[in-house]
Structures are given as structure tokens and as C-alpha cells.
Amino acid sequence: TNSPNPFSTSTSIHFASEENANYSLEIFDMTGSRVSSQKIGFYPTGNHQFTFSRKGLNQGVYIYKLINSAGKTGKGRFVIAD
């Protein structure tokens, strides 16, 4: 999950890591095109959060995919509003 949602500059993405792993984040627009991809780092087992900044993304609805180095994924949606 993420909060706040909608947001204008940044949002916190919350997730639970079931294993020690490196994580990356992919962002997709509503047409399914990947518009951003970034490594977010290593997280041990437990609950975590990190801040995502919109970094040039236009206002709109986006889908995000959080992927760990074991191939497990989590998905969510956020809205960027100016």
C-alpha cells in the first residue's frame, strides 16, 4: 500500500518482506507501458517503507510492481494529482 494517495510530489510505499532480498520498483502507466524502473535496495525480513518521488511523471493513474531478487512481486496503484 502507499500513502498519501493521491499525492503531488512523493508517497510512502509500505510492504512486508518475507525474506532477506534486494528489491526493485517498476511503474507502469494505464496503457501498460513501463515508465520508470529503479532499484530500491536490500531489505531484511519484516515490515518496511520507502519514499517514492514522482520524478517527472505527469499527473494520472499508475500501477506499481515491487519485485524482490527471488522473483516475488507485489502490486499497487497510485494517483498523481497536481
Coordinates of N, CA, C and O in Angstrom, one line a residue:
T1 N 0.8 -1.2 0.0 CA 0.0 0.0 0.0 C 0.9 1.2 0.0 O 2.1 1.2 0.3
N2 N 0.3 2.4 -0.3 CA 1.0 3.6 -0.3 C 0.1 4.7 0.3 O -1.1 4.7 0.2
S3 N 0.8 5.7 0.9 CA 0.1 6.9 1.4 C 1.1 8.0 1.5 O 2.2 7.9 1.6
P4 N 0.6 9.2 1.2 CA -0.8 9.5 0.8 C -1.1 9.1 -0.6 O -0.2 8.9 -1.4
N5 N -2.4 8.9 -0.9 CA -2.8 8.6 -2.3 C -4.2 9.2 -2.5 O -5.1 8.7 -1.8
P6 N -4.3 10.1 -3.4 CA -3.4 10.7 -4.3 C -2.3 11.5 -3.7 O -2.4 11.9 -2.5
F7 N -1.2 11.8 -4.4 CA -0.1 12.6 -4.0 C 0.4 13.5 -5.1 O 0.1 13.3 -6.3
S8 N 1.1 14.6 -4.7 CA 1.6 15.5 -5.7 C 3.1 15.4 -5.9 O 3.6 15.6 -7.0
T9 N 3.9 15.1 -4.9 CA 5.3 15.1 -5.0 C 5.9 13.7 -4.6 O 6.8 13.2 -5.3
S10 N 5.5 13.1 -3.5 CA 6.0 11.9 -3.1 C 5.0 11.1 -2.2 O 4.0 11.7 -1.7
T11 N 5.2 9.8 -2.2 CA 4.3 8.9 -1.4 C 5.2 7.9 -0.7 O 6.3 7.5 -1.2
S12 N 4.7 7.3 0.4 CA 5.4 6.2 1.1 C 4.8 4.9 0.7 O 3.6 4.7 0.8
I13 N 5.6 4.0 0.2 CA 5.2 2.7 -0.2 C 5.5 1.7 1.0 O 6.7 1.6 1.4
H14 N 4.5 1.0 1.5 CA 4.7 0.1 2.6 C 4.6 -1.3 2.1 O 3.7 -1.6 1.3
F15 N 5.5 -2.2 2.6 CA 5.5 -3.6 2.2 C 6.1 -4.5 3.3 O 6.8 -4.0 4.1
A16 N 5.7 -5.8 3.2 CA 6.3 -6.8 4.1 C 7.2 -7.7 3.3 O 6.8 -8.2 2.3
S17 N 8.4 -7.8 3.8 CA 9.4 -8.7 3.1 C 9.4 -10.0 3.8 O 9.6 -10.1 5.1
E18 N 9.1 -11.1 3.1 CA 9.0 -12.4 3.7 C 10.4 -13.1 3.8 O 10.5 -14.1 4.4
E19 N 11.4 -12.4 3.1 CA 12.8 -13.0 3.2 C 13.8 -11.9 2.9 O 13.4 -10.8 2.4
N20 N 15.0 -12.1 3.3 CA 16.0 -11.1 3.0 C 16.2 -11.0 1.5 O 16.5 -12.1 0.9
A21 N 16.1 -9.8 0.9 CA 16.1 -9.8 -0.5 C 16.4 -8.3 -1.0 O 16.1 -7.4 -0.3
N22 N 16.9 -8.2 -2.2 CA 17.0 -6.9 -2.9 C 15.7 -6.7 -3.6 O 15.1 -7.6 -4.1
Y23 N 15.3 -5.4 -3.6 CA 14.0 -5.0 -4.2 C 14.2 -4.0 -5.3 O 15.1 -3.1 -5.2
S24 N 13.3 -4.1 -6.3 CA 13.2 -3.0 -7.3 C 11.8 -2.6 -7.5 O 10.9 -3.4 -7.1
L25 N 11.6 -1.5 -8.1 CA 10.3 -0.9 -8.3 C 10.1 -0.6 -9.7 O 10.9 0.1 -10.3
E26 N 9.0 -1.0 -10.3 CA 8.6 -0.7 -11.7 C 7.3 0.0 -11.7 O 6.4 -0.4 -11.0
I27 N 7.2 1.1 -12.5 CA 6.0 1.9 -12.6 C 5.5 1.8 -14.0 O 6.2 1.9 -15.0
F28 N 4.2 1.6 -14.1 CA 3.5 1.4 -15.4 C 2.4 2.4 -15.6 O 1.7 2.7 -14.6
D29 N 2.2 3.0 -16.8 CA 1.0 3.9 -17.0 C -0.2 3.0 -17.3 O -0.1 1.8 -17.3
M30 N -1.3 3.6 -17.5 CA -2.5 2.8 -17.7 C -2.6 2.1 -19.1 O -3.5 1.3 -19.3
T31 N -1.6 2.4 -20.0 CA -1.6 1.7 -21.2 C -0.7 0.4 -21.1 O -0.6 -0.4 -22.0
G32 N -0.1 0.2 -19.9 CA 0.8 -0.9 -19.7 C 2.3 -0.6 -20.0 O 3.1 -1.5 -19.9
S33 N 2.6 0.6 -20.4 CA 4.0 0.9 -20.7 C 4.7 1.2 -19.4 O 4.3 1.9 -18.6
R34 N 5.9 0.6 -19.3 CA 6.8 0.9 -18.2 C 7.4 2.3 -18.3 O 8.0 2.6 -19.3
V35 N 7.1 3.1 -17.3 CA 7.6 4.5 -17.4 C 8.7 4.8 -16.4 O 9.4 5.8 -16.5
S36 N 9.0 3.8 -15.5 CA 10.1 4.0 -14.5 C 10.5 2.7 -14.0 O 9.6 1.8 -13.8
S37 N 11.8 2.5 -13.7 CA 12.3 1.3 -13.1 C 13.5 1.8 -12.2 O 14.3 2.5 -12.7
Q38 N 13.5 1.3 -11.0 CA 14.6 1.7 -10.1 C 14.8 0.6 -9.0 O 13.9 -0.1 -8.6
K39 N 16.1 0.4 -8.7 CA 16.5 -0.5 -7.6 C 16.3 0.3 -6.3 O 16.7 1.5 -6.2
I40 N 15.6 -0.3 -5.3 CA 15.4 0.4 -4.1 C 16.2 -0.1 -2.9 O 16.3 0.5 -1.9
G41 N 16.9 -1.3 -3.1 CA 17.8 -1.8 -2.1 C 17.5 -3.1 -1.4 O 16.5 -3.7 -1.8
F42 N 18.3 -3.4 -0.5 CA 18.2 -4.7 0.3 C 17.3 -4.4 1.5 O 17.5 -3.4 2.2
Y43 N 16.4 -5.3 1.8 CA 15.6 -5.3 2.9 C 15.5 -6.6 3.6 O 15.3 -7.7 2.9
P44 N 15.7 -6.7 4.9 CA 15.6 -8.0 5.6 C 14.1 -8.3 5.8 O 13.2 -7.5 5.5
T45 N 13.9 -9.5 6.3 CA 12.5 -10.0 6.7 C 11.9 -8.9 7.6 O 12.5 -8.5 8.5
G46 N 10.6 -8.6 7.3 CA 9.9 -7.7 8.2 C 9.1 -6.6 7.4 O 9.0 -6.7 6.2
N47 N 8.5 -5.7 8.1 CA 7.7 -4.6 7.5 C 8.6 -3.4 7.2 O 9.4 -3.0 8.1
H48 N 8.4 -2.8 6.1 CA 9.3 -1.7 5.6 C 8.5 -0.7 4.9 O 7.3 -0.9 4.5
Q49 N 9.1 0.5 4.6 CA 8.5 1.5 3.8 C 9.7 2.3 3.2 O 10.8 2.3 3.7
F50 N 9.4 2.9 2.0 CA 10.4 3.7 1.3 C 9.6 4.8 0.7 O 8.4 4.7 0.4
T51 N 10.2 5.9 0.3 CA 9.6 7.1 -0.3 C 9.8 7.0 -1.8 O 10.9 6.9 -2.2
F52 N 8.7 7.2 -2.5 CA 8.8 7.2 -4.0 C 8.4 8.7 -4.4 O 7.4 9.2 -4.0
S53 N 9.3 9.3 -5.1 CA 9.1 10.6 -5.7 C 8.7 10.6 -7.1 O 9.3 9.8 -7.9
R54 N 7.8 11.4 -7.5 CA 7.2 11.3 -8.9 C 8.2 11.5 -10.0 O 8.1 11.0 -11.1
K55 N 9.3 12.3 -9.8 CA 10.4 12.4 -10.7 C 10.0 12.5 -12.2 O 10.3 11.7 -13.0
G56 N 9.2 13.6 -12.5 CA 8.9 13.9 -13.9 C 7.7 13.2 -14.4 O 7.3 13.3 -15.6
L57 N 7.0 12.3 -13.6 CA 5.8 11.7 -14.1 C 4.7 12.7 -14.1 O 4.5 13.5 -13.2
N58 N 3.9 12.6 -15.1 CA 2.7 13.5 -15.2 C 1.6 13.1 -14.3 O 1.6 11.9 -13.8
Q59 N 0.6 14.0 -14.0 CA -0.5 13.5 -13.2 C -1.2 12.4 -13.9 O -1.2 12.3 -15.1
G60 N -1.8 11.5 -13.1 CA -2.6 10.4 -13.7 C -2.5 9.2 -12.8 O -2.1 9.3 -11.6
V61 N -3.0 8.1 -13.3 CA -3.1 6.9 -12.5 C -2.0 5.9 -13.0 O -1.8 5.8 -14.2
Y62 N -1.3 5.3 -12.0 CA -0.2 4.4 -12.3 C -0.3 3.1 -11.5 O -0.8 3.1 -10.4
I63 N 0.3 2.1 -12.1 CA 0.4 0.8 -11.4 C 1.9 0.6 -11.0 O 2.7 0.9 -11.8
Y64 N 2.1 0.2 -9.8 CA 3.5 -0.2 -9.5 C 3.6 -1.6 -9.1 O 2.7 -2.3 -8.7
K65 N 4.8 -2.1 -9.4 CA 5.2 -3.5 -9.1 C 6.5 -3.5 -8.3 O 7.5 -3.0 -8.7
L66 N 6.4 -4.1 -7.2 CA 7.6 -4.3 -6.3 C 8.1 -5.7 -6.5 O 7.3 -6.6 -6.3
I67 N 9.3 -5.9 -6.9 CA 9.9 -7.2 -7.2 C 11.1 -7.4 -6.3 O 12.0 -6.6 -6.3
N68 N 11.2 -8.6 -5.7 CA 12.4 -8.9 -5.0 C 13.3 -9.9 -5.8 O 12.9 -10.4 -6.8
S69 N 14.5 -10.1 -5.3 CA 15.5 -10.8 -6.0 C 15.1 -12.3 -6.2 O 15.7 -13.0 -7.0
A70 N 14.1 -12.8 -5.4 CA 13.7 -14.1 -5.5 C 12.5 -14.3 -6.6 O 12.0 -15.3 -6.8
G71 N 12.2 -13.1 -7.1 CA 11.1 -13.1 -8.2 C 9.7 -12.9 -7.6 O 8.8 -12.9 -8.4
K72 N 9.6 -12.7 -6.3 CA 8.2 -12.5 -5.8 C 7.8 -11.0 -6.0 O 8.7 -10.1 -6.0
T73 N 6.5 -10.8 -6.3 CA 6.1 -9.5 -6.6 C 4.9 -9.0 -5.8 O 4.2 -9.9 -5.3
G74 N 4.8 -7.7 -5.6 CA 3.6 -7.1 -5.0 C 3.2 -6.0 -5.9 O 4.0 -5.4 -6.6
K75 N 1.9 -5.7 -6.0 CA 1.4 -4.7 -6.9 C 0.5 -3.7 -6.1 O -0.1 -4.0 -5.1
G76 N 0.4 -2.5 -6.7 CA -0.4 -1.5 -6.2 C -0.7 -0.4 -7.2 O -0.2 -0.5 -8.3
R77 N -1.5 0.6 -6.8 CA -1.9 1.6 -7.7 C -1.8 3.0 -7.0 O -2.1 3.0 -5.8
F78 N -1.4 4.0 -7.7 CA -1.4 5.3 -7.1 C -1.9 6.4 -8.1 O -1.8 6.1 -9.3
V79 N -2.3 7.5 -7.6 CA -2.7 8.6 -8.4 C -1.8 9.8 -8.1 O -1.6 10.2 -6.9
I80 N -1.3 10.4 -9.2 CA -0.5 11.7 -9.0 C -1.5 12.8 -9.4 O -2.1 12.8 -10.5
A81 N -1.7 13.7 -8.5 CA -2.5 14.9 -8.7 C -1.7 16.2 -8.5 O -1.0 16.2 -7.5
D82 N -1.8 17.1 -9.4 CA -1.1 18.4 -9.2 C -1.9 19.3 -8.3 O -3.1 19.2 -8.1

